[in-house]
Each structure stands twice: as C-alpha cells, then as structure tokens.
PDB file of C-alpha atoms in Angstrom:
ATOM      1  CA  MET F   1       0.000   0.000   0.000  1.00  0.00           C
ATOM      2  CA  PHE F   2       1.529   3.271  -1.148  1.00  0.00           C
ATOM      3  CA  PHE F   3       0.508   6.697   0.128  1.00  0.00           C
ATOM      4  CA  GLU F   4       1.560  10.241  -0.681  1.00  0.00           C
ATOM      5  CA  LYS F   5       1.187  11.624   2.840  1.00  0.00           C
ATOM      6  CA  TYR F   6       2.029  10.606   6.399  1.00  0.00           C
ATOM      7  CA  ASP F   7       1.076  12.632   9.472  1.00  0.00           C
ATOM      8  CA  GLU F   8       3.764  12.179  12.120  1.00  0.00           C
ATOM      9  CA  SER F   9       1.618  13.670  14.884  1.00  0.00           C
ATOM     10  CA  THR F  10      -1.213  11.134  14.442  1.00  0.00           C
ATOM     11  CA  HIS F  11       0.816   8.365  12.742  1.00  0.00           C
ATOM     12  CA  THR F  12      -1.806   8.107  10.004  1.00  0.00           C
ATOM     13  CA  TYR F  13      -1.607   7.961   6.193  1.00  0.00           C
ATOM     14  CA  SER F  14      -3.571   9.680   3.437  1.00  0.00           C
ATOM     15  CA  ASP F  15      -3.730  10.067  -0.332  1.00  0.00           C
ATOM     16  CA  PHE F  16      -3.674   6.375  -1.204  1.00  0.00           C
ATOM     17  CA  LEU F  17      -2.116   5.646  -4.586  1.00  0.00           C
ATOM     18  CA  SER F  18      -4.793   3.195  -5.695  1.00  0.00           C
ATOM     19  CA  ASP F  19      -3.547   2.939  -9.248  1.00  0.00           C
ATOM     20  CA  GLU F  20       0.054   3.127  -7.998  1.00  0.00           C
ATOM     21  CA  THR F  21       0.802   6.247 -10.023  1.00  0.00           C
ATOM     22  CA  PHE F  22       0.897   9.929  -9.345  1.00  0.00           C
ATOM     23  CA  THR F  23       2.098  13.077 -11.053  1.00  0.00           C
ATOM     24  CA  ARG F  24       3.844  16.057  -9.547  1.00  0.00           C
ATOM     25  CA  THR F  25       4.473  19.372 -11.223  1.00  0.00           C
ATOM     26  CA  PHE F  26       7.210  21.608  -9.856  1.00  0.00           C
ATOM     27  CA  LYS F  27       7.466  25.331 -10.457  1.00  0.00           C
ATOM     28  CA  ASP F  28      10.538  27.525 -10.324  1.00  0.00           C
ATOM     29  CA  CYS F  29      12.924  24.563 -10.338  1.00  0.00           C
ATOM     30  CA  LYS F  30      16.618  25.051 -10.846  1.00  0.00           C
ATOM     31  CA  ALA F  31      19.016  22.699 -12.611  1.00  0.00           C
ATOM     32  CA  ASP F  32      20.907  20.340 -10.298  1.00  0.00           C
ATOM     33  CA  VAL F  33      18.694  21.230  -7.305  1.00  0.00           C
ATOM     34  CA  PRO F  34      16.835  18.130  -6.127  1.00  0.00           C
ATOM     35  CA  GLN F  35      13.105  18.235  -5.432  1.00  0.00           C
ATOM     36  CA  GLU F  36      12.019  15.961  -2.595  1.00  0.00           C
ATOM     37  CA  VAL F  37       9.037  13.679  -3.207  1.00  0.00           C
ATOM     38  CA  ASN F  38       7.980  11.241  -0.508  1.00  0.00           C
ATOM     39  CA  VAL F  39       6.055   8.042  -1.102  1.00  0.00           C
ATOM     40  CA  TYR F  40       5.168   5.931   1.922  1.00  0.00           C
ATOM     41  CA  TRP F  41       4.847   2.162   1.782  1.00  0.00           C
ATOM     42  CA  VAL F  42       3.046   0.328   4.563  1.00  0.00           C
ATOM     43  CA  TRP F  43       1.482  -3.071   5.127  1.00  0.00           C
ATOM     44  CA  PRO F  44      -0.295  -3.087   8.510  1.00  0.00           C
ATOM     45  CA  ASN F  45       0.086  -6.105  10.790  1.00  0.00           C
ATOM     46  CA  THR F  46      -3.657  -6.588  11.145  1.00  0.00           C
ATOM     47  CA  LEU F  47      -6.772  -5.958   9.097  1.00  0.00           C
ATOM     48  CA  GLY F  48      -8.194  -4.131  12.100  1.00  0.00           C
ATOM     49  CA  GLN F  49      -5.522  -1.442  11.755  1.00  0.00           C
ATOM     50  CA  ILE F  50      -6.951  -0.666   8.312  1.00  0.00           C
ATOM     51  CA  LEU F  51     -10.676  -0.869   8.991  1.00  0.00           C
ATOM     52  CA  MET F  52     -11.266  -0.095  12.647  1.00  0.00           C
ATOM     53  CA  LYS F  53     -11.398   3.097  14.596  1.00  0.00           C
ATOM     54  CA  SER F  54      -8.786   3.377  17.322  1.00  0.00           C
ATOM     55  CA  THR F  55     -11.598   3.089  19.875  1.00  0.00           C
ATOM     56  CA  ASP F  56     -12.974  -0.248  18.606  1.00  0.00           C
ATOM     57  CA  GLU F  57     -12.964  -2.712  21.508  1.00  0.00           C
ATOM     58  CA  ASN F  58     -11.829  -5.557  19.223  1.00  0.00           C
ATOM     59  CA  LEU F  59      -8.742  -3.738  17.945  1.00  0.00           C
ATOM     60  CA  THR F  60      -5.668  -5.677  19.086  1.00  0.00           C
ATOM     61  CA  GLU F  61      -3.026  -3.169  17.960  1.00  0.00           C
ATOM     62  CA  LYS F  62      -3.876   0.388  18.920  1.00  0.00           C
ATOM     63  CA  ASN F  63      -2.079   2.122  16.062  1.00  0.00           C
ATOM     64  CA  VAL F  64      -4.430   2.477  13.093  1.00  0.00           C
ATOM     65  CA  LEU F  65      -3.628   3.368   9.511  1.00  0.00           C
ATOM     66  CA  PHE F  66      -6.187   6.169   9.160  1.00  0.00           C
ATOM     67  CA  GLY F  67      -7.780   8.793  11.354  1.00  0.00           C
ATOM     68  CA  ASP F  68     -10.966   7.547  13.016  1.00  0.00           C
ATOM     69  CA  ASN F  69     -13.337   9.894  11.208  1.00  0.00           C
ATOM     70  CA  SER F  70     -11.353  10.374   8.023  1.00  0.00           C
ATOM     71  CA  GLU F  71     -12.749  10.039   4.527  1.00  0.00           C
ATOM     72  CA  GLU F  72      -9.540   8.174   3.744  1.00  0.00           C
ATOM     73  CA  ARG F  73     -10.533   5.273   6.019  1.00  0.00           C
ATOM     74  CA  LEU F  74     -13.962   4.980   4.406  1.00  0.00           C
ATOM     75  CA  ASN F  75     -12.613   5.311   0.870  1.00  0.00           C
ATOM     76  CA  PHE F  76      -9.909   2.745   1.522  1.00  0.00           C
ATOM     77  CA  ALA F  77     -12.450   0.234   2.836  1.00  0.00           C
ATOM     78  CA  LYS F  78     -14.509   0.768  -0.325  1.00  0.00           C
ATOM     79  CA  TYR F  79     -11.340   0.098  -2.302  1.00  0.00           C
ATOM     80  CA  ILE F  80     -10.780  -3.124  -0.343  1.00  0.00           C
ATOM     81  CA  ASN F  81     -14.360  -4.254  -0.948  1.00  0.00           C
ATOM     82  CA  GLY F  82     -13.921  -3.592  -4.669  1.00  0.00           C
ATOM     83  CA  ASN F  83     -10.542  -5.370  -4.764  1.00  0.00           C
ATOM     84  CA  ILE F  84     -10.925  -7.831  -1.913  1.00  0.00           C
ATOM     85  CA  SER F  85      -8.744 -10.533  -3.481  1.00  0.00           C
ATOM     86  CA  LEU F  86      -5.758  -8.140  -3.269  1.00  0.00           C
ATOM     87  CA  PHE F  87      -6.016  -8.084   0.532  1.00  0.00           C
ATOM     88  CA  LEU F  88      -7.626 -11.349   1.596  1.00  0.00           C
ATOM     89  CA  SER F  89      -6.834 -14.895   0.532  1.00  0.00           C
ATOM     90  CA  GLY F  90      -9.080 -17.882   0.065  1.00  0.00           C
ATOM     91  CA  ASP F  91     -12.832 -17.513  -0.298  1.00  0.00           C
ATOM     92  CA  ALA F  92     -12.797 -13.802   0.494  1.00  0.00           C
ATOM     93  CA  ASP F  93     -14.961 -12.450  -2.329  1.00  0.00           C
ATOM     94  CA  LYS F  94     -18.305 -13.176  -0.709  1.00  0.00           C
ATOM     95  CA  GLU F  95     -21.016 -10.640  -0.005  1.00  0.00           C
ATOM     96  CA  GLN F  96     -21.064 -11.624   3.679  1.00  0.00           C
ATOM     97  CA  ASN F  97     -17.392 -10.614   4.017  1.00  0.00           C
ATOM     98  CA  LYS F  98     -18.070  -7.296   2.328  1.00  0.00           C
ATOM     99  CA  LYS F  99     -20.995  -6.718   4.683  1.00  0.00           C
ATOM    100  CA  VAL F 100     -18.821  -7.403   7.753  1.00  0.00           C
ATOM    101  CA  ILE F 101     -16.288  -4.856   6.479  1.00  0.00           C
ATOM    102  CA  GLU F 102     -19.096  -2.305   6.102  1.00  0.00           C
ATOM    103  CA  ASN F 103     -20.352  -3.097   9.610  1.00  0.00           C
ATOM    104  CA  ILE F 104     -16.893  -2.570  11.104  1.00  0.00           C
ATOM    105  CA  LEU F 105     -16.577   0.764   9.303  1.00  0.00           C
ATOM    106  CA  ASN F 106     -19.985   2.002  10.319  1.00  0.00           C
ATOM    107  CA  GLY F 107     -19.657   0.921  13.930  1.00  0.00           C
ATOM    108  CA  ASP F 108     -22.503  -1.552  13.430  1.00  0.00           C
ATOM    109  CA  LYS F 109     -22.603  -4.926  15.155  1.00  0.00           C
ATOM    110  CA  TYR F 110     -20.350  -7.686  13.909  1.00  0.00           C
ATOM    111  CA  SER F 111     -19.220 -10.843  15.630  1.00  0.00           C
ATOM    112  CA  THR F 112     -15.671 -11.504  16.723  1.00  0.00           C
ATOM    113  CA  ALA F 113     -15.923 -14.781  14.767  1.00  0.00           C
ATOM    114  CA  GLN F 114     -16.535 -12.776  11.586  1.00  0.00           C
ATOM    115  CA  LEU F 115     -13.619 -10.490  12.380  1.00  0.00           C
ATOM    116  CA  SER F 116     -11.445 -13.509  13.130  1.00  0.00           C
ATOM    117  CA  SER F 117     -12.329 -15.064   9.772  1.00  0.00           C
ATOM    118  CA  LEU F 118     -11.465 -11.887   7.852  1.00  0.00           C
ATOM    119  CA  SER F 119      -8.283 -11.432   9.883  1.00  0.00           C
ATOM    120  CA  SER F 120      -7.239 -14.988   9.104  1.00  0.00           C
ATOM    121  CA  MET F 121      -7.710 -14.352   5.365  1.00  0.00           C
ATOM    122  CA  TYR F 122      -5.657 -11.137   5.691  1.00  0.00           C
ATOM    123  CA  ASN F 123      -2.900 -13.000   7.571  1.00  0.00           C
ATOM    124  CA  ASP F 124      -2.854 -15.773   4.953  1.00  0.00           C
ATOM    125  CA  ALA F 125      -2.466 -13.189   2.184  1.00  0.00           C
ATOM    126  CA  ASP F 126       0.290 -11.497   4.192  1.00  0.00           C
ATOM    127  CA  GLU F 127       2.111 -14.809   4.602  1.00  0.00           C
ATOM    128  CA  LYS F 128       1.903 -15.495   0.867  1.00  0.00           C
ATOM    129  CA  ILE F 129       3.428 -12.103   0.166  1.00  0.00           C
ATOM    130  CA  GLY F 130       6.164 -12.735   2.730  1.00  0.00           C
ATOM    131  CA  THR F 131       7.102 -16.147   1.361  1.00  0.00           C
ATOM    132  CA  LYS F 132       6.518 -15.693  -2.377  1.00  0.00           C
ATOM    133  CA  VAL F 133       7.528 -12.091  -3.117  1.00  0.00           C
ATOM    134  CA  GLN F 134      11.271 -11.718  -3.348  1.00  0.00           C
ATOM    135  CA  TYR F 135      11.430  -8.064  -4.344  1.00  0.00           C
ATOM    136  CA  ILE F 136       9.327  -5.059  -5.223  1.00  0.00           C
ATOM    137  CA  LEU F 137      10.225  -2.874  -8.164  1.00  0.00           C
ATOM    138  CA  VAL F 138       9.408   0.800  -7.974  1.00  0.00           C
ATOM    139  CA  GLU F 139       9.893   2.650 -11.240  1.00  0.00           C
ATOM    140  CA  LEU F 140      10.358   6.395 -11.323  1.00  0.00           C
ATOM    141  CA  ASN F 141       9.887   8.285 -14.587  1.00  0.00           C
ATOM    142  CA  VAL F 142      10.995  11.904 -14.545  1.00  0.00           C
TER     143      VAL F 142
END
C-alpha cells in the first residue's frame, strides 16, 4: 500500500495511490537542485488497523492506519471491498465478508468470529506475500 502523505503527529496515512501512479508538477525549479518527493509504503500487521477506529474494543493493535473519522478510512475500505482478493486470501470475495467490512466501518454490530475469519484471510495473504515475493520494483519516470 503506497501513500503520498504521512502525518507524524497522528501516525496516520492519506492520499492512497490506488492505481500506484501519481504526477507532480514543480514550479521555479533550478538545474541540479533536487526536489524531494515522498512516497510511503506500509502493510499493517492486522486488518483491524486498516478498517477499525482506534476506539474499537476488538482492535488488538492500537495504532491504526487512518484517522478515526477520516474520509480516507472509508474510501480505503470501499477500495478493499472492490478489490478484496488483493487483501484477503481464500474464499474472500463473498457478499457476507463485504458486509462485515461495512459493519466494522460504520460501527454496526459484527461478531468476533466474523472479524477472526477476515483477519485470518488477511494473515494468509500477508504470509503469501512474505514467502513468495522476493522483491518489489518501484519505477520512477521523470
């Protein structure tokens, strides 16, 4: 997961690069003077860190990826639901899983068994990445 911004005071991310591209235009640049551009890569330990508010009683790790009431958190969850196989392994692409994700986001009731099932699929996907991916290539075109 790549982001354009990171807030050090809240330890949260924003401006998700969903299509993994972005464009920057610089004004008043001078030859041989570097222009700093930050891109942040993160893969949270738990699915809860992505979906849950920091106040959710089922959150096991208290640092969350997004601010509790941020549009970014809601938009990212919509992105997950639309691309669920990128984040969860196995039989993840079921409407019931998407509904549980929506319930977590909205603060509606969900069972810890449902959360455990989704978390297990997230952990399985994470393990596959950790054992199968040997490198990541980031290409920069200037």
